[in-house]
mmCIF file of C-alpha atoms in Angstrom:
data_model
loop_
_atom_site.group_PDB
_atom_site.id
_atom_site.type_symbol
_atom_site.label_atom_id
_atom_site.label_comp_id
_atom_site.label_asym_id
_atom_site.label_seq_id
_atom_site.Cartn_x
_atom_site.Cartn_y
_atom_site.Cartn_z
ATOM 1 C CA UNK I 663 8.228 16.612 8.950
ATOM 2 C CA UNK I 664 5.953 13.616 8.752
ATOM 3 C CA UNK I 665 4.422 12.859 4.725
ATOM 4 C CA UNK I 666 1.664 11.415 3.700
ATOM 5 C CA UNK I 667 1.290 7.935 2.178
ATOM 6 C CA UNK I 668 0.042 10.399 -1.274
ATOM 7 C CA UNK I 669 3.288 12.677 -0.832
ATOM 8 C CA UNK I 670 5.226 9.190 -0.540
ATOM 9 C CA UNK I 671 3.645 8.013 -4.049
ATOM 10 C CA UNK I 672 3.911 10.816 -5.968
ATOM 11 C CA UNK I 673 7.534 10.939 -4.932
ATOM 12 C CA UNK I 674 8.059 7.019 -6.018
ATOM 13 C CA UNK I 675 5.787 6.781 -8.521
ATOM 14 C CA UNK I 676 8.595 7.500 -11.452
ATOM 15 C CA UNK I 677 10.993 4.772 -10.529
ATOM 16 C CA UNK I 678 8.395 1.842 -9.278
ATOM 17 C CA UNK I 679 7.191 0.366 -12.476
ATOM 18 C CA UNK I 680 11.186 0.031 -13.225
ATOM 19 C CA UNK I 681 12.001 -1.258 -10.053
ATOM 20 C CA UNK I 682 8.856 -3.759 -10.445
ATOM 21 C CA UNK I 683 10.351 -5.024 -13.496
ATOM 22 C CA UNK I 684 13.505 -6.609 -13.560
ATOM 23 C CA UNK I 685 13.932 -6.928 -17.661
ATOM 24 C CA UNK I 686 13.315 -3.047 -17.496
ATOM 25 C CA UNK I 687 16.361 -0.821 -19.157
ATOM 26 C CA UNK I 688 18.172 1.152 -16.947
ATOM 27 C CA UNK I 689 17.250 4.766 -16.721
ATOM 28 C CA UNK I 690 19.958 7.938 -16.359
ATOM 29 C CA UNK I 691 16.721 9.676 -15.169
ATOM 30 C CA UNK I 692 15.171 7.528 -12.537
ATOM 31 C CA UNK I 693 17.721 7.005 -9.541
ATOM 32 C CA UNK I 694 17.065 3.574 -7.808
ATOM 33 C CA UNK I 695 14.680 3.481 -5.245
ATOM 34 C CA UNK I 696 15.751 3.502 -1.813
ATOM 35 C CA UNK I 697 13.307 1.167 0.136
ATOM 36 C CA UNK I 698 13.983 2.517 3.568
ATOM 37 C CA UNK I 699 12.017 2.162 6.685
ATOM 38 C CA UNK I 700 9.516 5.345 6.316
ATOM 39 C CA UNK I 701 8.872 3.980 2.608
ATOM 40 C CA UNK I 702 8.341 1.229 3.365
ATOM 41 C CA UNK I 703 5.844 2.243 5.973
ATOM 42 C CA UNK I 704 4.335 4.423 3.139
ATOM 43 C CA UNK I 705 3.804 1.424 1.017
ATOM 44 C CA UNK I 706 2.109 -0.388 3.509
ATOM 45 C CA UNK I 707 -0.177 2.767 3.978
ATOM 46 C CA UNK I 708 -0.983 2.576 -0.097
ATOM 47 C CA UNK I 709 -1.727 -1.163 0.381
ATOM 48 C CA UNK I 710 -4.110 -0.597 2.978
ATOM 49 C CA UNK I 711 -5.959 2.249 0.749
ATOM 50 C CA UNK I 712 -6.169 0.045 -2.257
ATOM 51 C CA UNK I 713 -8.089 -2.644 -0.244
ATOM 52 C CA UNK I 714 -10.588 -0.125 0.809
ATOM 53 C CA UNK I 715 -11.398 0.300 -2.569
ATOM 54 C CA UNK I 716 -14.206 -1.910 -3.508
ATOM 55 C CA UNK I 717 -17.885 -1.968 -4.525
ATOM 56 C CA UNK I 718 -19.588 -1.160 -7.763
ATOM 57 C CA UNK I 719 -16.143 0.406 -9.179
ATOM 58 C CA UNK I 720 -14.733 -0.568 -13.067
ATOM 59 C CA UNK I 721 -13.671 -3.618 -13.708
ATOM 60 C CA UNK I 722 -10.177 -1.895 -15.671
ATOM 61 C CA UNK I 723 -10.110 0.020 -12.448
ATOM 62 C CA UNK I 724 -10.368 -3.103 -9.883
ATOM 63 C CA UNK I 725 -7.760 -5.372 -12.086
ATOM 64 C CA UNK I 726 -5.508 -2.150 -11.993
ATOM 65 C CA UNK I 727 -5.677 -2.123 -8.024
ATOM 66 C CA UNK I 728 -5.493 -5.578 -7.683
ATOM 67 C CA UNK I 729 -2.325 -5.902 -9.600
ATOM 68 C CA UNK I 730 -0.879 -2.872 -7.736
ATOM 69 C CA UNK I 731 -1.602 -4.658 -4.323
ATOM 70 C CA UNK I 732 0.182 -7.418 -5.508
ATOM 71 C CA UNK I 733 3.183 -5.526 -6.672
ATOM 72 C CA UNK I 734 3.321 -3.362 -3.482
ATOM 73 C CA UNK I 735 3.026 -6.608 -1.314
ATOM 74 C CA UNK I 736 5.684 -8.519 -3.591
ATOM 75 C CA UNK I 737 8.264 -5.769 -2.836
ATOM 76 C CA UNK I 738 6.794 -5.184 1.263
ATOM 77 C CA UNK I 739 7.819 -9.314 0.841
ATOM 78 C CA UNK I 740 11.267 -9.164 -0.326
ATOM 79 C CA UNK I 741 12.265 -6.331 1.996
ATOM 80 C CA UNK I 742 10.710 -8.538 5.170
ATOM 81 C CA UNK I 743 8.847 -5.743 5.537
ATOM 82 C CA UNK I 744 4.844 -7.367 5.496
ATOM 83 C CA UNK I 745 3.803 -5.842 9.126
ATOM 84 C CA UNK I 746 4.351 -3.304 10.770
ATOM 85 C CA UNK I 747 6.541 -3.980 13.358
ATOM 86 C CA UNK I 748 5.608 -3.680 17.362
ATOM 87 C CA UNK I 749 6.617 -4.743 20.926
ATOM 88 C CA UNK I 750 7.105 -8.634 20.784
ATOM 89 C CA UNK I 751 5.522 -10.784 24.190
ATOM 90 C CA UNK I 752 8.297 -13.629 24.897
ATOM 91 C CA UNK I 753 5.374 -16.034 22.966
ATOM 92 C CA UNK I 754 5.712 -13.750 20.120
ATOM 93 C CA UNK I 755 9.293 -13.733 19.988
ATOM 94 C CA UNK I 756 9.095 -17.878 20.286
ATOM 95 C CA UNK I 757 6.366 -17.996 17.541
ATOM 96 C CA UNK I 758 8.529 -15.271 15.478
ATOM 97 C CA UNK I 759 11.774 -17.057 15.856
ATOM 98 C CA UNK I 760 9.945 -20.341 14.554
ATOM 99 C CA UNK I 761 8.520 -18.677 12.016
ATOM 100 C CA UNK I 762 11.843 -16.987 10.085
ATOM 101 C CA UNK I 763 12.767 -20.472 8.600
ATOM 102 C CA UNK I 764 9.669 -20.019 6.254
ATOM 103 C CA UNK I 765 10.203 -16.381 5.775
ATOM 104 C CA UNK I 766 13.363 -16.993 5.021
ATOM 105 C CA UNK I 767 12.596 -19.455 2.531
ATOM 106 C CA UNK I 768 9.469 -17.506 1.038
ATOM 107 C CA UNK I 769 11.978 -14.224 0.263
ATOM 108 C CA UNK I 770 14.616 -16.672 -1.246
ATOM 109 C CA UNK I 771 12.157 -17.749 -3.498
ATOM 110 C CA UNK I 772 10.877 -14.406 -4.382
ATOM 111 C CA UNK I 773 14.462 -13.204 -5.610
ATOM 112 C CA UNK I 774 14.880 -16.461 -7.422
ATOM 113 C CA UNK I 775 11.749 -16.078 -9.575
ATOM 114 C CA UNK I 776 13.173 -12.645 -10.502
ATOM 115 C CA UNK I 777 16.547 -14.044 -11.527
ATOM 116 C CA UNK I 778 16.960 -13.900 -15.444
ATOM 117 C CA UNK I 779 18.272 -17.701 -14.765
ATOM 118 C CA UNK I 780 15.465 -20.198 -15.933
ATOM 119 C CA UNK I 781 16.844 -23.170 -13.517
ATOM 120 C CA UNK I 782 17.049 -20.215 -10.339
ATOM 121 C CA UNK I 783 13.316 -19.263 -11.725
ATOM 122 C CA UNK I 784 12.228 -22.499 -11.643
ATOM 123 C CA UNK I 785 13.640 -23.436 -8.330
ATOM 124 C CA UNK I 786 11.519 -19.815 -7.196
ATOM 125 C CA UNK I 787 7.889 -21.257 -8.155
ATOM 126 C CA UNK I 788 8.361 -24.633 -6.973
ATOM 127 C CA UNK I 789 9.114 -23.311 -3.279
ATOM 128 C CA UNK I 790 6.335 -21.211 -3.415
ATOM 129 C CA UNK I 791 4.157 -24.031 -4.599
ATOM 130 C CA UNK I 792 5.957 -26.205 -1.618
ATOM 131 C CA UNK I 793 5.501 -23.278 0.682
ATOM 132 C CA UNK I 794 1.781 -23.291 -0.185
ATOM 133 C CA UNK I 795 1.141 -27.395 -0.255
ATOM 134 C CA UNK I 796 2.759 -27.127 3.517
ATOM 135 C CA UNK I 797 0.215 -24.495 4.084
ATOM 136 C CA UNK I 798 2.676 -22.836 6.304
ATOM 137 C CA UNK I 799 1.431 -19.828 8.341
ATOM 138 C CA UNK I 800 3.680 -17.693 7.068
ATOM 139 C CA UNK I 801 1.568 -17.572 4.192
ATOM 140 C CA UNK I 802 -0.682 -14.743 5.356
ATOM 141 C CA UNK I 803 -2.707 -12.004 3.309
ATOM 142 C CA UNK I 804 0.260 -9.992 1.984
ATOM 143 C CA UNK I 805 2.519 -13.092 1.033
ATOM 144 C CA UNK I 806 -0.503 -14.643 -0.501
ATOM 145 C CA UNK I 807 -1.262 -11.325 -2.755
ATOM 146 C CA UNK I 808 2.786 -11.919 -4.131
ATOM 147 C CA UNK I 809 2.675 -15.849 -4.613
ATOM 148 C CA UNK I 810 -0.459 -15.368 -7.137
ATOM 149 C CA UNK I 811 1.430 -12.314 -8.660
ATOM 150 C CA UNK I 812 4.377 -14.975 -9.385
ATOM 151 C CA UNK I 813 1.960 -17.468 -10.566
ATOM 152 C CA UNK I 814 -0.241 -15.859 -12.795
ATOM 153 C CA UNK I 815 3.369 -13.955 -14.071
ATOM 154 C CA UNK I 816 4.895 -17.320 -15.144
ATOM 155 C CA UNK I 817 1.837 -18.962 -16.998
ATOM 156 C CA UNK I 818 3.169 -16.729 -19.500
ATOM 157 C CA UNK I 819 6.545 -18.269 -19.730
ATOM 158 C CA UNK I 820 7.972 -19.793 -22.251
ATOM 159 C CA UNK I 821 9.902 -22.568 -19.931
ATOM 160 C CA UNK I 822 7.276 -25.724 -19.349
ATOM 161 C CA UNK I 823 8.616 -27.199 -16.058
ATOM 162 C CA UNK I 824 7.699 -23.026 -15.143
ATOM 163 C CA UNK I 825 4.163 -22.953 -15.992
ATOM 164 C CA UNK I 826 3.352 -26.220 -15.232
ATOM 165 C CA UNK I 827 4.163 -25.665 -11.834
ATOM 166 C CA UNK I 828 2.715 -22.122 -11.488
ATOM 167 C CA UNK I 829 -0.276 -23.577 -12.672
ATOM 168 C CA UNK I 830 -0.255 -26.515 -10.010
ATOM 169 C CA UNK I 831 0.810 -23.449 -7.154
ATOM 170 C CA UNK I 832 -2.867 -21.692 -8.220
ATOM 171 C CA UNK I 833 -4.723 -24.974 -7.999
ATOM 172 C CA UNK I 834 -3.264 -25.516 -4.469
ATOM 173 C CA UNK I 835 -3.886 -22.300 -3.420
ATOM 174 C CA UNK I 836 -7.745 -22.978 -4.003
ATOM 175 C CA UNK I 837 -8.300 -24.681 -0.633
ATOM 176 C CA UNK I 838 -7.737 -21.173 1.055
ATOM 177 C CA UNK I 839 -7.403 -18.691 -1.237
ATOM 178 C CA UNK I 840 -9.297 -18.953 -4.076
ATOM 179 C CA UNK I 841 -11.164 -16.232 -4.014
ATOM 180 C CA UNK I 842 -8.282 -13.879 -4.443
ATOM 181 C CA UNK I 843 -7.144 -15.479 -7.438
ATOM 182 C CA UNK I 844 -9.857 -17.035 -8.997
ATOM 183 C CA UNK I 845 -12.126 -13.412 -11.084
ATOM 184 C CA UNK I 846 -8.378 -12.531 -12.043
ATOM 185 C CA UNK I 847 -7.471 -15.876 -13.535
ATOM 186 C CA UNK I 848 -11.034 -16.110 -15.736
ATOM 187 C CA UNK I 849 -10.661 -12.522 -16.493
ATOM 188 C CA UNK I 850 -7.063 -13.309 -18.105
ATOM 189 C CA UNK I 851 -8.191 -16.341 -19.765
ATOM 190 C CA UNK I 852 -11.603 -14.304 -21.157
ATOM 191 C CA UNK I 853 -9.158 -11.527 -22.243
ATOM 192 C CA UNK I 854 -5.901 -13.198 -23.933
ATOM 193 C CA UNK I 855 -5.625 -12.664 -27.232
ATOM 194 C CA UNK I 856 -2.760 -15.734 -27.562
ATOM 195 C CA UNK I 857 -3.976 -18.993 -28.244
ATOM 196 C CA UNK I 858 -0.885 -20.661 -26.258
ATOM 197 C CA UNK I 859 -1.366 -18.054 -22.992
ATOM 198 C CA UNK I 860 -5.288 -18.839 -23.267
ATOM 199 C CA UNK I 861 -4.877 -22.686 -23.255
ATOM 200 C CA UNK I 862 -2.184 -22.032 -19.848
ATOM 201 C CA UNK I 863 -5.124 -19.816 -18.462
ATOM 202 C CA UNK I 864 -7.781 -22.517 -19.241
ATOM 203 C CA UNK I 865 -5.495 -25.371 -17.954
ATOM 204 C CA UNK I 866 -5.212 -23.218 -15.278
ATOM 205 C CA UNK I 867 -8.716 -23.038 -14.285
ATOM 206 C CA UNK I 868 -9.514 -26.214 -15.148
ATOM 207 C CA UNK I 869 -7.486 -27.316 -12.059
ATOM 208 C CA UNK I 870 -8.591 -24.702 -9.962
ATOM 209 C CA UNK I 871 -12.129 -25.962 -10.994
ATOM 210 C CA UNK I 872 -10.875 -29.555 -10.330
ATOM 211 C CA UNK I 873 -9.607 -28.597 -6.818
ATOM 212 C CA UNK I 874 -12.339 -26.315 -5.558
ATOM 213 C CA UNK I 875 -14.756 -29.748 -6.308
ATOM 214 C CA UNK I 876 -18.113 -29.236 -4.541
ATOM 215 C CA UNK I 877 -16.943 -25.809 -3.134
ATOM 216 C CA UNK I 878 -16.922 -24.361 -6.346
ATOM 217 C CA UNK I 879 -20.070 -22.514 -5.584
ATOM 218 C CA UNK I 880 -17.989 -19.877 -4.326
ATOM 219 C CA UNK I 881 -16.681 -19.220 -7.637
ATOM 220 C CA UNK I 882 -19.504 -20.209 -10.117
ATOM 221 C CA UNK I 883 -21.001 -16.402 -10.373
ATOM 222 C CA UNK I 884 -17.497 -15.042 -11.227
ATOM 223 C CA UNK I 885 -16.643 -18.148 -13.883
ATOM 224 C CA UNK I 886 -19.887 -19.673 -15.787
ATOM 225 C CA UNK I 887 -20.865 -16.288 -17.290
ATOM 226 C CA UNK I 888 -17.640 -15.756 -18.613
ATOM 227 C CA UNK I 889 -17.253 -19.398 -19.794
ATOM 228 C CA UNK I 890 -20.953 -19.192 -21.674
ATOM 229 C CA UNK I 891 -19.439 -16.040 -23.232
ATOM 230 C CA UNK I 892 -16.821 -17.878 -24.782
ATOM 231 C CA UNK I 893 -19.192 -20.729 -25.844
ATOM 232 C CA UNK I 894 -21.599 -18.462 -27.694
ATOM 233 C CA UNK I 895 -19.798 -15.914 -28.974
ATOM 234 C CA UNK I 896 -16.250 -16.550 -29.504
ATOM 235 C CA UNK I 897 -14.853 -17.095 -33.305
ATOM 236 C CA UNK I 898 -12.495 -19.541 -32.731
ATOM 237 C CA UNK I 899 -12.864 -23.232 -32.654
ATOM 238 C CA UNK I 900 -10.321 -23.756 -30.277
ATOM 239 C CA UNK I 901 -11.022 -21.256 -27.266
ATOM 240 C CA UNK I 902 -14.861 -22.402 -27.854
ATOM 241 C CA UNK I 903 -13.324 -26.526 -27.195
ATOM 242 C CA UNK I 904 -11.244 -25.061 -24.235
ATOM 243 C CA UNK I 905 -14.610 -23.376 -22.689
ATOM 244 C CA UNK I 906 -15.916 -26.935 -22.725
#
């Protein structure tokens, strides 16, 4: 008997946020999930939900289904599993057959920046930040959602060569993409408490800024509020300077 995409998460729901995480202690408890075909085809049902939600909702409840979208796309990603599959035309099948290279490549780099291997991480974010400067087509909605996952993820590492590059995969991402990125990077950089992860954030969107150039319009509504915030009201010399 058929299940619903709810029946699917409430069955799930105990073992994703260990499977999400790969520095998370095993459990006794929590078997392993099994990512099979139907689950996977419930997780793509989930995704679709979460992007209906929108509108006047919280903004605790539109980060938390933003960052679930991502996570749900990030594993969809690794499992090859983006679309749901149909009946291929033989142009299909050509386009799909010159397509796997970079889908290959794009869930390569996705395992490596989950390896607990700096060098393997680091080899992760800079082919997603070459995948993204080729502007390959591969790159579509889902695989988008799970490259700014990775990116805003490792501006909080403590490796430089990672952040540095995560921060130059956002600001390349701007020419196309900016606007799924952009209200989650100045609400991160508005929120952090740490002076080091608020300087990556501000970095951050300082290049995105930079990038964007005069089609940072787009952006100004979700940004210059925040930054004036900051200006005004914010103790601390330094996070005032890094508004500027």
């Amino acid at each position: 008997m058929a299940i619903s995409e709810r029946q699917a998460f409430d069955q799930m729901a105990p073992g994703l946020a260990a499977q999400l995480d790969p520095d998370a202690p095993e459990s006794d408890t929590l078997p392993p999930i099994s990512w099979d075909t139907a689950s996977l085809r419930h997780l793509r049902g989930i995704r679709h939900l979460l992007g209906q939600l929108h509108g006047d909702v919280l903004p605790v409840i539109s980060q938390a289904v933003n960052e679930a979208k991502t996570q749900i796309s990030m594993i969809l990603a690794l499992h090859g599993s983006m679309e749901e599959p149909t009946a291929e035309s033989p142009d299909q099948k050509t386009s799909n057959s010159t397509d796997s290279v970079g889908i290959q490549r794009f869930n390569a780099a996705l395992r490596d920046v989950r390896s607990s291997l700096v060098p393997v991480q680091a080899h992760g974010v800079l082919e997603l930040r070459n995948l993204v400067l080729a502007k390959t087509p591969i790159l579509n909605a889902g695989r988008i959602d799970a490259t700014v996952a990775v990116f805003l993820d490792t501006l909080r590492a403590d490796d430089s060569y990672l952040y540095l590059n995560a921060i130059r995969g956002l600001a390349a991402l701007t020419d196309t993409s900016g606007h799924l990125f952009v209200p989650r990077l100045i609400a991160l950089y508005r929120d952090s408490r740490d002076l080091d992860e608020f300087l990556r954030f501000g970095e951050a969107l300082s290049q995105t800024i930079h990038r964007a150039g005069q089609t940072f319009s787009r952006y100004a509504q979700d940004v210059v509020p925040q930054l004036l915030d900051i200006l005004q009201n914010d103790r601390q010399e330094m996070r005032r300077f890094s508004a500027l």
